[in-house]
Amino acid sequence: MNRPSDIGLVGLAVMGQNLVLNMASRGFQVSVFNRTPEVTDAFVAAHPGQHLAGFHALDDFVRSLARPRKVMLMVKAGAAVDAVIGQLVPLLEAGDIVIDGGNSLYTDTERRDAQLAALGLRFVGAGVSGGEEGARKGPAIMPGGPDSTWDELRPIFEAIAARVDGAPCVRHIGPGGAGHYVKMIHNGIEYGDMQLICEAYSLLKAAGLSTDEMAAVFDRWNEGELQSYLIQITGRALAQKDPQTGLPVVDLILDKAGQKGTGQWTLVNAAEQAVVVSTINAAVEARVLSSQKALRVAASTQLQGPLPAIGGDRAALVAQVHDALYASKIVSYAQGLTLMRSMSDRQGWALDLGGIASIWRGGCIIRARFLNRITEACSADPGLQNLMLAPFFREVLNRSQASWRAVVALAVTQGVPVPAFSASLAYYDSLRTARLPANLLQAQRDFFGAHTYERIDRPAGEWFHTVWPEVI
Ligand code: 2AM
């Protein structure tokens, strides 16, 4: 008989298997269960000598766990999570902990948290980022749930998480759905980062750079301020050749992007709170438009515009695109942080934004050098209203803005779509415009709906109405 297991994991698809192997390799004894028992058997058989115990019956699986029991679910988000929770609940006892490590919608997590709390059980919605390799070697983990669960889970999560400068990429995010919420924002930001990189690629391509030349540009960028996993894999992806044709693989890939929903969830949440996330919005919409391939092909012969052909000094263009990418990325993170802060205030989650940025430095898809700077900015000024106003980022934006404008202007003139670059620049310009044309907007509202307006020459809070001429 094995010693009681430190943790049990339900759901042996790729992410589940890799997390289990990660835990076992750190010396934890892990019980595993999968709905289809053959999967459990094959997995255990494929990894002899590891700290693994496979079970066909859920009650045996639960009995094998040390108390308080910790059961981590890595099943498909949605109904499967509720189904497995329903089967587990009668087998658990007060104080036991159920962890959902899938990509669940945070509102589902809030509901499950309340449901299990009413039964005396503890529920942890934990965002896990890093894909297959991250799960095996060290993901970033964003656990929510009751404070008391953190003491129990901390030794395991800290042992399996990625590490940056010796610090594990995991921390307790906050109560209820806070962990899954922060994972959702991570994914929204990831959408923005990816689209911005694609726009940079699109411009360099229009300037006539070959894929190999572009690969070299991204490799070089990865040595500097833009250093990040996504820039790194972009360089590698561009350099990859198709074995059959010898052509760059990217040139053979159909330009229709998929999405699983976390980007859209981010937009819905932002809309609910009236927070601007225009870069992420542009990124999600770019995927939507990309998926309408047949319509685009038809429109390409009917709607006119220039045929992109960017001439001039290539090295200068590469430098300008670098600046546009960096500045836009800063805007995107500023928006994402603003959204998290707003939600934190609304929910009373007390999210530590600097701490969140610090755990995103490793393991996850958006891992990047510049996240250190966000952590520094947040700790230097905990009341920081917008990341763009932190001294470090303000300086980058101020020195990049001329190139950024040149790039967006060039793209517009050449007919190269750059929705995320231009949305980011528009946000930047709106934020730095002390007097926006909303005075006229207020006039319009007062004109047709007597909505009233405040005046610049009177104290705030005093409302005025003009008797406008009648329009028939
Ligand atoms: P399976 O191997 O039996 O299909 C990803 O789909 C993981 O979630 C798999 O391990 C899968 O188990 C599991 N899963 C999906 N739906 C499930 C359900 N309703 N109950 C239990 N496990 C489920």
Short mmCIF file of C-alpha atoms and ligand atoms in Angstrom, two decimals:
data_model
loop_
_atom_site.label_atom_id
_atom_site.label_comp_id
_atom_site.label_asym_id
_atom_site.label_seq_id
_atom_site.Cartn_x
_atom_site.Cartn_y
_atom_site.Cartn_z
CA MET A 1 0.00 0.00 0.00
CA ASN A 2 1.36 3.39 -1.01
CA ARG A 3 1.56 6.23 1.47
CA PRO A 4 -1.46 8.55 1.28
CA SER A 5 -1.15 10.78 -1.75
CA ASP A 6 -0.33 14.46 -1.37
CA ILE A 7 -2.78 15.37 -4.10
CA GLY A 8 -5.16 13.74 -6.55
CA LEU A 9 -5.73 14.79 -10.14
CA VAL A 10 -8.81 14.10 -12.24
CA GLY A 11 -8.59 14.44 -16.02
CA LEU A 12 -5.62 12.96 -17.80
CA ALA A 13 -5.63 14.88 -21.06
CA VAL A 14 -2.32 16.49 -22.07
CA MET A 15 -2.33 19.31 -19.49
CA GLY A 16 -3.40 16.98 -16.69
CA GLN A 17 -0.77 14.38 -17.51
CA ASN A 18 2.00 16.94 -17.66
CA LEU A 19 1.00 18.54 -14.37
CA VAL A 20 0.97 15.12 -12.71
CA LEU A 21 4.43 14.32 -14.07
CA ASN A 22 5.66 17.70 -12.86
CA MET A 23 4.28 17.05 -9.35
CA ALA A 24 5.63 13.49 -9.25
CA SER A 25 9.06 14.64 -10.39
CA ARG A 26 9.14 17.02 -7.40
CA GLY A 27 8.61 14.11 -5.04
CA PHE A 28 4.87 14.42 -4.46
CA GLN A 29 2.79 11.27 -4.37
CA VAL A 30 -0.07 11.76 -6.84
CA SER A 31 -3.29 9.78 -7.26
CA VAL A 32 -4.84 9.96 -10.72
CA PHE A 33 -8.30 9.30 -12.09
CA ASN A 34 -9.76 9.65 -15.55
CA ARG A 35 -13.34 9.08 -16.67
CA THR A 36 -12.10 6.63 -19.28
CA PRO A 37 -10.11 4.11 -17.19
CA GLU A 38 -7.94 2.90 -20.06
CA VAL A 39 -6.38 6.35 -20.17
CA THR A 40 -5.45 6.06 -16.50
CA ASP A 41 -3.93 2.60 -17.00
CA ALA A 42 -1.94 3.64 -20.06
CA PHE A 43 -0.63 6.73 -18.30
CA VAL A 44 0.47 4.90 -15.14
CA ALA A 45 2.01 2.08 -17.21
CA ALA A 46 3.95 4.58 -19.31
CA HIS A 47 5.56 6.08 -16.21
CA PRO A 48 6.78 3.28 -13.98
CA GLY A 49 8.73 4.12 -10.86
CA GLN A 50 7.11 7.54 -10.51
CA HIS A 51 5.11 8.56 -7.45
CA LEU A 52 1.86 7.69 -9.16
CA ALA A 53 -1.20 5.69 -8.20
CA GLY A 54 -4.00 5.15 -10.71
CA PHE A 55 -7.64 4.44 -9.78
CA HIS A 56 -10.70 3.24 -11.65
CA ALA A 57 -13.19 4.10 -8.89
CA LEU A 58 -13.58 7.64 -7.65
CA ASP A 59 -14.18 6.52 -4.05
CA ASP A 60 -10.92 4.54 -3.98
CA PHE A 61 -9.18 7.55 -5.50
CA VAL A 62 -10.55 9.86 -2.80
CA ARG A 63 -9.67 7.36 -0.03
CA SER A 64 -6.05 7.34 -1.21
CA LEU A 65 -5.57 11.05 -0.41
CA ALA A 66 -4.05 12.57 2.71
CA ARG A 67 -6.38 14.88 4.67
CA PRO A 68 -7.42 17.56 4.07
CA ARG A 69 -7.83 16.07 0.64
CA LYS A 70 -6.69 18.04 -2.36
CA VAL A 71 -8.32 17.10 -5.64
CA MET A 72 -7.26 18.99 -8.75
CA LEU A 73 -9.54 18.89 -11.79
CA MET A 74 -8.03 19.19 -15.25
CA VAL A 75 -11.19 18.42 -17.20
CA LYS A 76 -12.81 20.33 -20.02
CA ALA A 77 -14.12 23.72 -18.87
CA GLY A 78 -17.90 23.97 -18.55
CA ALA A 79 -20.34 21.16 -17.82
CA ALA A 80 -17.59 18.56 -17.20
CA VAL A 81 -16.32 20.54 -14.21
CA ASP A 82 -19.80 20.57 -12.64
CA ALA A 83 -20.26 16.88 -13.43
CA VAL A 84 -17.01 15.88 -11.72
CA ILE A 85 -17.68 18.16 -8.74
CA GLY A 86 -21.10 16.52 -8.40
CA GLN A 87 -19.50 13.08 -8.27
CA LEU A 88 -16.78 14.12 -5.84
CA VAL A 89 -18.85 16.03 -3.32
CA PRO A 90 -20.52 13.01 -1.63
CA LEU A 91 -17.07 11.42 -1.19
CA LEU A 92 -15.38 14.44 0.42
CA GLU A 93 -15.54 15.77 3.96
CA ALA A 94 -15.47 19.22 5.51
CA GLY A 95 -12.26 21.12 4.86
CA ASP A 96 -11.29 19.16 1.76
CA ILE A 97 -10.12 21.23 -1.21
CA VAL A 98 -11.24 20.97 -4.82
CA ILE A 99 -9.03 22.82 -7.31
CA ASP A 100 -10.18 23.59 -10.84
CA GLY A 101 -7.05 24.05 -12.94
CA GLY A 102 -8.93 24.45 -16.25
CA ASN A 103 -9.75 27.60 -18.19
CA SER A 104 -13.08 28.19 -16.47
CA LEU A 105 -15.04 31.39 -16.75
CA TYR A 106 -14.56 33.26 -13.47
CA THR A 107 -18.32 33.62 -12.92
CA ASP A 108 -18.63 29.82 -13.01
CA THR A 109 -15.83 29.69 -10.45
CA GLU A 110 -17.67 32.15 -8.20
CA ARG A 111 -20.79 30.00 -8.40
CA ARG A 112 -18.88 26.79 -7.59
CA ASP A 113 -17.03 28.52 -4.77
CA ALA A 114 -20.35 29.42 -3.13
CA GLN A 115 -21.81 25.99 -3.79
CA LEU A 116 -18.90 24.14 -2.18
CA ALA A 117 -18.52 26.61 0.68
CA ALA A 118 -22.15 25.90 1.64
CA LEU A 119 -21.14 22.25 2.01
CA GLY A 120 -18.10 23.05 4.14
CA LEU A 121 -15.72 22.30 1.27
CA ARG A 122 -13.08 24.66 -0.07
CA PHE A 123 -12.87 25.51 -3.77
CA VAL A 124 -9.90 26.96 -5.63
CA GLY A 125 -10.19 28.22 -9.20
CA ALA A 126 -6.60 28.21 -10.42
CA GLY A 127 -5.48 29.62 -13.74
CA VAL A 128 -2.63 27.56 -15.16
CA SER A 129 -0.68 29.01 -18.07
CA GLY A 130 2.18 27.73 -20.13
CA GLY A 131 0.67 25.09 -22.36
CA GLU A 132 1.90 21.55 -22.45
CA GLU A 133 5.55 22.29 -21.86
CA GLY A 134 4.79 24.76 -19.08
CA ALA A 135 2.62 22.21 -17.31
CA ARG A 136 5.48 19.68 -17.39
CA LYS A 137 8.42 21.94 -16.59
CA GLY A 138 6.89 24.85 -14.73
CA PRO A 139 3.73 26.83 -15.47
CA ALA A 140 2.60 30.15 -14.05
CA ILE A 141 -0.21 29.40 -11.61
CA MET A 142 -2.90 31.86 -10.54
CA PRO A 143 -4.93 30.29 -7.71
CA GLY A 144 -7.94 32.02 -6.20
CA GLY A 145 -10.16 30.79 -3.38
CA PRO A 146 -10.19 31.06 0.41
CA ASP A 147 -6.95 32.26 2.06
CA SER A 148 -6.79 29.09 4.13
CA THR A 149 -6.28 26.98 0.99
CA TRP A 150 -3.06 28.79 0.14
CA ASP A 151 -1.22 27.36 3.17
CA GLU A 152 -2.23 23.87 2.06
CA LEU A 153 -1.45 24.28 -1.63
CA ARG A 154 1.57 26.51 -1.44
CA PRO A 155 4.22 23.76 -1.03
CA ILE A 156 2.96 21.88 -4.08
CA PHE A 157 2.31 24.90 -6.30
CA GLU A 158 5.60 26.58 -5.45
CA ALA A 159 7.46 23.38 -6.20
CA ILE A 160 5.89 22.85 -9.63
CA ALA A 161 5.70 26.46 -10.85
CA ALA A 162 8.19 28.16 -13.13
CA ARG A 163 10.90 30.19 -11.38
CA VAL A 164 12.35 33.58 -12.27
CA ASP A 165 15.30 34.89 -10.26
CA GLY A 166 14.58 32.15 -7.73
CA ALA A 167 10.98 33.24 -7.16
CA PRO A 168 8.16 30.84 -8.04
CA CYS A 169 5.61 32.08 -10.59
CA VAL A 170 2.62 31.49 -8.35
CA ARG A 171 0.88 33.48 -5.66
CA HIS A 172 -2.52 33.50 -4.08
CA ILE A 173 -4.48 35.91 -6.27
CA GLY A 174 -7.59 36.56 -4.20
CA PRO A 175 -10.92 35.08 -3.11
CA GLY A 176 -13.57 33.37 -5.25
CA GLY A 177 -13.07 33.69 -8.98
CA ALA A 178 -10.06 36.04 -8.75
CA GLY A 179 -7.57 33.43 -9.99
CA HIS A 180 -9.55 32.49 -13.08
CA TYR A 181 -10.32 36.15 -13.69
CA VAL A 182 -6.63 37.05 -13.72
CA LYS A 183 -5.94 34.13 -16.03
CA MET A 184 -8.62 35.50 -18.36
CA ILE A 185 -6.92 38.91 -18.38
CA HIS A 186 -3.60 37.18 -19.04
CA ASN A 187 -5.16 35.59 -22.10
CA GLY A 188 -6.70 38.88 -23.26
CA ILE A 189 -3.28 40.51 -23.02
CA GLU A 190 -1.82 37.56 -24.88
CA TYR A 191 -4.29 38.23 -27.74
CA GLY A 192 -3.06 41.84 -27.85
CA ASP A 193 0.63 40.90 -27.84
CA MET A 194 0.14 38.37 -30.64
CA GLN A 195 -1.83 40.76 -32.87
CA LEU A 196 0.72 43.55 -32.37
CA ILE A 197 3.50 41.18 -33.44
CA CYS A 198 1.45 40.17 -36.49
CA GLU A 199 1.02 43.82 -37.47
CA ALA A 200 4.77 44.40 -37.20
CA TYR A 201 5.28 41.34 -39.41
CA SER A 202 2.73 42.62 -41.90
CA LEU A 203 4.53 45.96 -42.25
CA LEU A 204 7.97 44.39 -42.59
CA LYS A 205 6.57 42.07 -45.22
CA ALA A 206 5.09 45.02 -47.13
CA ALA A 207 8.56 46.60 -47.01
CA GLY A 208 9.91 43.58 -48.86
CA LEU A 209 11.79 41.79 -46.08
CA SER A 210 12.05 38.05 -46.66
CA THR A 211 10.84 35.68 -43.96
CA ASP A 212 14.45 34.89 -43.08
CA GLU A 213 15.23 38.57 -42.77
CA MET A 214 12.18 39.01 -40.57
CA ALA A 215 13.22 36.03 -38.45
CA ALA A 216 16.55 37.77 -37.90
CA VAL A 217 14.76 41.00 -36.92
CA PHE A 218 12.64 39.20 -34.32
CA ASP A 219 15.70 37.32 -33.00
CA ARG A 220 17.44 40.65 -32.56
CA TRP A 221 14.42 42.24 -30.91
CA ASN A 222 14.39 39.34 -28.49
CA GLU A 223 17.78 40.49 -27.23
CA GLY A 224 16.44 43.90 -26.23
CA GLU A 225 13.50 45.67 -24.59
CA LEU A 226 10.97 43.50 -26.39
CA GLN A 227 12.48 40.27 -25.05
CA SER A 228 9.60 37.85 -24.55
CA TYR A 229 8.50 34.33 -25.27
CA LEU A 230 6.12 35.47 -28.03
CA ILE A 231 8.83 37.47 -29.83
CA GLN A 232 11.16 34.49 -29.48
CA ILE A 233 8.72 31.96 -30.94
CA THR A 234 7.83 34.40 -33.73
CA GLY A 235 11.49 34.44 -34.81
CA ARG A 236 11.61 30.65 -34.70
CA ALA A 237 8.29 30.28 -36.54
CA LEU A 238 9.40 32.59 -39.34
CA ALA A 239 12.64 30.66 -39.80
CA GLN A 240 10.87 27.30 -40.07
CA LYS A 241 10.82 25.70 -43.53
CA ASP A 242 8.24 23.27 -44.85
CA PRO A 243 10.02 19.94 -45.48
CA GLN A 244 7.96 19.17 -48.60
CA THR A 245 8.29 22.45 -50.45
CA GLY A 246 11.26 24.10 -48.77
CA LEU A 247 9.14 27.23 -48.40
CA PRO A 248 8.68 29.09 -45.10
CA VAL A 249 5.93 27.30 -43.18
CA VAL A 250 4.22 30.62 -42.36
CA ASP A 251 3.75 31.29 -46.07
CA LEU A 252 1.78 28.05 -46.37
CA ILE A 253 -0.46 28.56 -43.34
CA LEU A 254 -4.03 29.69 -44.06
CA ASP A 255 -4.72 33.16 -42.65
CA LYS A 256 -7.78 32.22 -40.59
CA ALA A 257 -7.26 32.56 -36.83
CA GLY A 258 -9.16 30.53 -34.27
CA GLN A 259 -10.15 31.52 -30.75
CA LYS A 260 -11.51 29.73 -27.73
CA GLY A 261 -13.26 32.58 -25.95
CA THR A 262 -11.04 34.06 -23.25
CA GLY A 263 -10.40 37.16 -25.39
CA GLN A 264 -14.13 37.69 -25.87
CA TRP A 265 -14.77 37.17 -22.15
CA THR A 266 -12.26 39.92 -21.45
CA LEU A 267 -14.13 42.29 -23.76
CA VAL A 268 -17.48 41.47 -22.15
CA ASN A 269 -16.06 42.15 -18.69
CA ALA A 270 -14.46 45.41 -19.87
CA ALA A 271 -17.73 46.55 -21.43
CA GLU A 272 -19.62 45.77 -18.21
CA GLN A 273 -17.26 48.03 -16.30
CA ALA A 274 -16.84 50.69 -18.98
CA VAL A 275 -13.08 50.17 -19.08
CA VAL A 276 -11.30 50.73 -22.40
CA VAL A 277 -9.33 47.73 -23.65
CA SER A 278 -9.08 48.89 -27.25
CA THR A 279 -5.89 46.98 -28.05
CA ILE A 280 -7.36 43.67 -26.92
CA ASN A 281 -10.59 44.59 -28.68
CA ALA A 282 -8.70 45.20 -31.92
CA ALA A 283 -6.92 41.88 -31.47
CA VAL A 284 -10.12 39.91 -30.95
CA GLU A 285 -11.79 41.64 -33.89
CA ALA A 286 -8.75 41.01 -36.08
CA ARG A 287 -9.20 37.29 -35.43
CA VAL A 288 -12.89 37.55 -36.27
CA LEU A 289 -12.16 39.33 -39.58
CA SER A 290 -9.39 36.88 -40.37
CA SER A 291 -11.87 34.03 -40.07
CA GLN A 292 -14.05 35.60 -42.78
CA LYS A 293 -11.64 34.53 -45.50
CA ALA A 294 -14.13 34.04 -48.33
CA LEU A 295 -15.67 37.46 -47.76
CA ARG A 296 -12.23 39.09 -47.70
CA VAL A 297 -11.19 37.38 -50.91
CA ALA A 298 -14.39 38.60 -52.58
CA ALA A 299 -13.98 42.12 -51.20
CA SER A 300 -10.35 42.27 -52.31
CA THR A 301 -11.51 42.54 -55.94
CA GLN A 302 -14.29 45.04 -55.24
CA LEU A 303 -13.05 47.56 -52.69
CA GLN A 304 -10.16 49.72 -53.75
CA GLY A 305 -7.00 50.79 -52.00
CA PRO A 306 -3.27 50.99 -52.57
CA LEU A 307 -1.27 47.85 -53.19
CA PRO A 308 1.13 47.91 -50.22
CA ALA A 309 4.72 48.50 -51.32
CA ILE A 310 6.79 50.25 -48.70
CA GLY A 311 10.06 51.63 -50.02
CA GLY A 312 12.79 53.66 -48.34
CA ASP A 313 15.34 52.90 -45.68
CA ARG A 314 14.61 49.43 -44.32
CA ALA A 315 16.76 49.70 -41.21
CA ALA A 316 14.97 52.93 -40.27
CA LEU A 317 11.59 51.27 -40.81
CA VAL A 318 12.57 48.28 -38.66
CA ALA A 319 13.55 50.66 -35.86
CA GLN A 320 10.27 52.55 -36.17
CA VAL A 321 8.19 49.38 -36.16
CA HIS A 322 10.08 48.26 -33.05
CA ASP A 323 9.09 51.48 -31.30
CA ALA A 324 5.47 51.23 -32.47
CA LEU A 325 5.29 47.66 -31.18
CA TYR A 326 6.79 48.50 -27.80
CA ALA A 327 4.62 51.57 -27.28
CA SER A 328 1.45 49.73 -28.31
CA LYS A 329 2.32 46.88 -25.98
CA ILE A 330 2.66 49.31 -23.08
CA VAL A 331 -0.78 50.73 -23.89
CA SER A 332 -2.25 47.23 -23.98
CA TYR A 333 -0.82 46.34 -20.56
CA ALA A 334 -1.94 49.70 -19.17
CA GLN A 335 -5.47 48.87 -20.29
CA GLY A 336 -5.34 45.32 -18.91
CA LEU A 337 -4.09 46.56 -15.54
CA THR A 338 -6.78 49.24 -15.43
CA LEU A 339 -9.41 46.57 -16.04
CA MET A 340 -8.01 44.38 -13.26
CA ARG A 341 -7.92 47.30 -10.87
CA SER A 342 -11.51 48.22 -11.65
CA MET A 343 -12.68 44.63 -11.12
CA SER A 344 -10.63 44.33 -7.95
CA ASP A 345 -12.36 47.42 -6.53
CA ARG A 346 -15.79 46.20 -7.61
CA GLN A 347 -15.36 42.73 -6.14
CA GLY A 348 -13.26 43.69 -3.13
CA TRP A 349 -10.53 41.32 -4.27
CA ALA A 350 -7.56 43.53 -3.31
CA LEU A 351 -5.57 42.31 -6.31
CA ASP A 352 -1.83 42.99 -6.08
CA LEU A 353 -1.16 44.11 -9.65
CA GLY A 354 2.61 44.29 -9.21
CA GLY A 355 2.61 40.79 -7.76
CA ILE A 356 0.52 39.51 -10.64
CA ALA A 357 2.94 41.04 -13.16
CA SER A 358 5.80 39.36 -11.32
CA ILE A 359 4.31 35.87 -11.61
CA TRP A 360 3.72 36.44 -15.32
CA ARG A 361 7.49 36.75 -15.80
CA GLY A 362 7.88 32.99 -16.15
CA GLY A 363 6.00 29.91 -17.28
CA CYS A 364 3.15 31.68 -19.08
CA ILE A 365 2.72 32.70 -22.69
CA ILE A 366 3.14 36.47 -22.10
CA ARG A 367 6.34 36.03 -20.11
CA ALA A 368 8.61 38.95 -20.82
CA ARG A 369 11.46 40.96 -19.43
CA PHE A 370 9.45 44.19 -19.23
CA LEU A 371 7.03 42.74 -16.64
CA ASN A 372 9.72 43.52 -14.06
CA ARG A 373 9.19 47.17 -14.87
CA ILE A 374 5.46 46.86 -14.23
CA THR A 375 6.13 45.31 -10.84
CA GLU A 376 8.55 48.14 -10.04
CA ALA A 377 6.06 50.80 -11.20
CA CYS A 378 3.28 49.30 -9.06
CA SER A 379 5.39 49.09 -5.92
CA ALA A 380 6.84 52.59 -6.42
CA ASP A 381 3.32 54.01 -6.65
CA PRO A 382 0.56 51.69 -5.38
CA GLY A 383 -2.06 54.31 -6.32
CA LEU A 384 -0.82 54.56 -9.91
CA GLN A 385 -3.86 55.39 -12.03
CA ASN A 386 -2.47 54.36 -15.38
CA LEU A 387 0.73 52.49 -16.18
CA MET A 388 1.47 54.96 -18.97
CA LEU A 389 2.09 57.63 -16.33
CA ALA A 390 4.73 55.63 -14.44
CA PRO A 391 8.09 57.36 -15.06
CA PHE A 392 9.72 54.44 -16.87
CA PHE A 393 6.81 53.84 -19.26
CA ARG A 394 6.11 57.54 -19.75
CA GLU A 395 9.68 57.96 -20.93
CA VAL A 396 9.44 55.03 -23.38
CA LEU A 397 6.16 56.36 -24.79
CA ASN A 398 7.51 59.89 -25.15
CA ARG A 399 10.58 58.75 -27.03
CA SER A 400 8.60 56.27 -29.18
CA GLN A 401 5.61 58.35 -30.13
CA ALA A 402 7.09 59.98 -33.24
CA SER A 403 8.05 56.59 -34.75
CA TRP A 404 4.73 55.13 -33.68
CA ARG A 405 2.85 57.87 -35.58
CA ALA A 406 5.08 57.46 -38.61
CA VAL A 407 4.36 53.73 -38.68
CA VAL A 408 0.58 54.13 -38.30
CA ALA A 409 0.53 56.93 -40.90
CA LEU A 410 2.57 54.82 -43.30
CA ALA A 411 0.30 51.83 -42.78
CA VAL A 412 -2.81 53.92 -43.41
CA THR A 413 -1.30 55.45 -46.55
CA GLN A 414 -0.23 52.06 -47.83
CA GLY A 415 -3.48 50.31 -46.98
CA VAL A 416 -1.89 47.88 -44.52
CA PRO A 417 -4.39 47.13 -41.74
CA VAL A 418 -2.89 47.86 -38.31
CA PRO A 419 -5.95 47.84 -36.02
CA ALA A 420 -4.05 47.19 -32.79
CA PHE A 421 -1.23 49.68 -33.48
CA SER A 422 -3.72 52.39 -34.37
CA ALA A 423 -6.17 51.62 -31.54
CA SER A 424 -3.28 51.83 -29.09
CA LEU A 425 -2.09 55.12 -30.55
CA ALA A 426 -5.63 56.54 -30.45
CA TYR A 427 -5.85 55.61 -26.76
CA TYR A 428 -2.51 57.28 -26.13
CA ASP A 429 -3.61 60.45 -27.92
CA SER A 430 -7.00 60.47 -26.21
CA LEU A 431 -5.45 60.09 -22.79
CA ARG A 432 -3.02 62.95 -23.35
CA THR A 433 -5.66 65.29 -24.78
CA ALA A 434 -6.74 67.65 -22.03
CA ARG A 435 -9.77 68.88 -23.96
CA LEU A 436 -11.53 66.29 -26.11
CA PRO A 437 -14.39 67.08 -28.51
CA ALA A 438 -16.83 65.69 -25.97
CA ASN A 439 -18.02 69.26 -25.40
CA LEU A 440 -19.79 68.98 -28.77
CA LEU A 441 -21.06 65.55 -27.84
CA GLN A 442 -22.62 66.98 -24.72
CA ALA A 443 -24.19 69.72 -26.84
CA GLN A 444 -25.71 67.06 -29.11
CA ARG A 445 -27.05 65.13 -26.13
CA ASP A 446 -28.54 68.24 -24.63
CA PHE A 447 -29.96 69.22 -28.04
CA PHE A 448 -31.95 66.06 -28.68
CA GLY A 449 -32.52 64.76 -25.20
CA ALA A 450 -32.14 67.68 -22.76
CA HIS A 451 -29.42 65.64 -21.00
CA THR A 452 -27.80 68.86 -19.67
CA TYR A 453 -24.07 69.65 -19.46
CA GLU A 454 -21.48 71.10 -17.11
CA ARG A 455 -19.63 74.31 -18.03
CA ILE A 456 -15.90 75.00 -17.95
CA ASP A 457 -16.54 78.37 -16.27
CA ARG A 458 -18.72 76.97 -13.46
CA PRO A 459 -18.02 74.46 -10.67
CA ALA A 460 -18.36 70.75 -11.49
CA GLY A 461 -21.73 69.29 -10.55
CA GLU A 462 -23.76 72.29 -11.74
CA TRP A 463 -25.87 71.27 -14.71
CA PHE A 464 -27.10 73.51 -17.54
CA HIS A 465 -29.52 73.23 -20.37
CA THR A 466 -29.71 75.35 -23.52
CA VAL A 467 -32.95 76.04 -25.30
CA TRP A 468 -31.79 74.92 -28.75
CA PRO A 469 -33.51 76.01 -31.96
CA GLU A 470 -36.20 73.72 -33.20
CA VAL A 471 -35.31 71.40 -36.07
CA ILE A 472 -38.05 69.96 -38.22
P1 2AM B 1 -11.94 11.28 -20.96
O1 2AM B 1 -10.54 10.81 -21.24
O2 2AM B 1 -12.76 10.24 -20.31
O3 2AM B 1 -12.62 11.86 -22.20
C1 2AM B 1 -10.24 16.63 -21.33
O4 2AM B 1 -11.31 16.42 -22.14
C2 2AM B 1 -10.31 15.76 -20.09
O5 2AM B 1 -11.56 15.98 -19.44
C3 2AM B 1 -10.23 14.27 -20.37
O6 2AM B 1 -9.43 13.70 -19.36
C4 2AM B 1 -11.67 13.82 -20.30
O7 2AM B 1 -11.83 12.48 -19.91
C5 2AM B 1 -12.18 14.73 -19.20
N1 2AM B 1 -13.63 14.90 -19.26
C6 2AM B 1 -14.35 15.51 -20.21
N2 2AM B 1 -15.65 15.50 -19.89
C7 2AM B 1 -15.77 14.85 -18.72
C8 2AM B 1 -16.87 14.51 -17.86
N3 2AM B 1 -18.12 14.88 -18.18
N4 2AM B 1 -16.59 13.82 -16.73
C9 2AM B 1 -15.33 13.49 -16.43
N5 2AM B 1 -14.26 13.78 -17.17
C10 2AM B 1 -14.48 14.46 -18.30
#
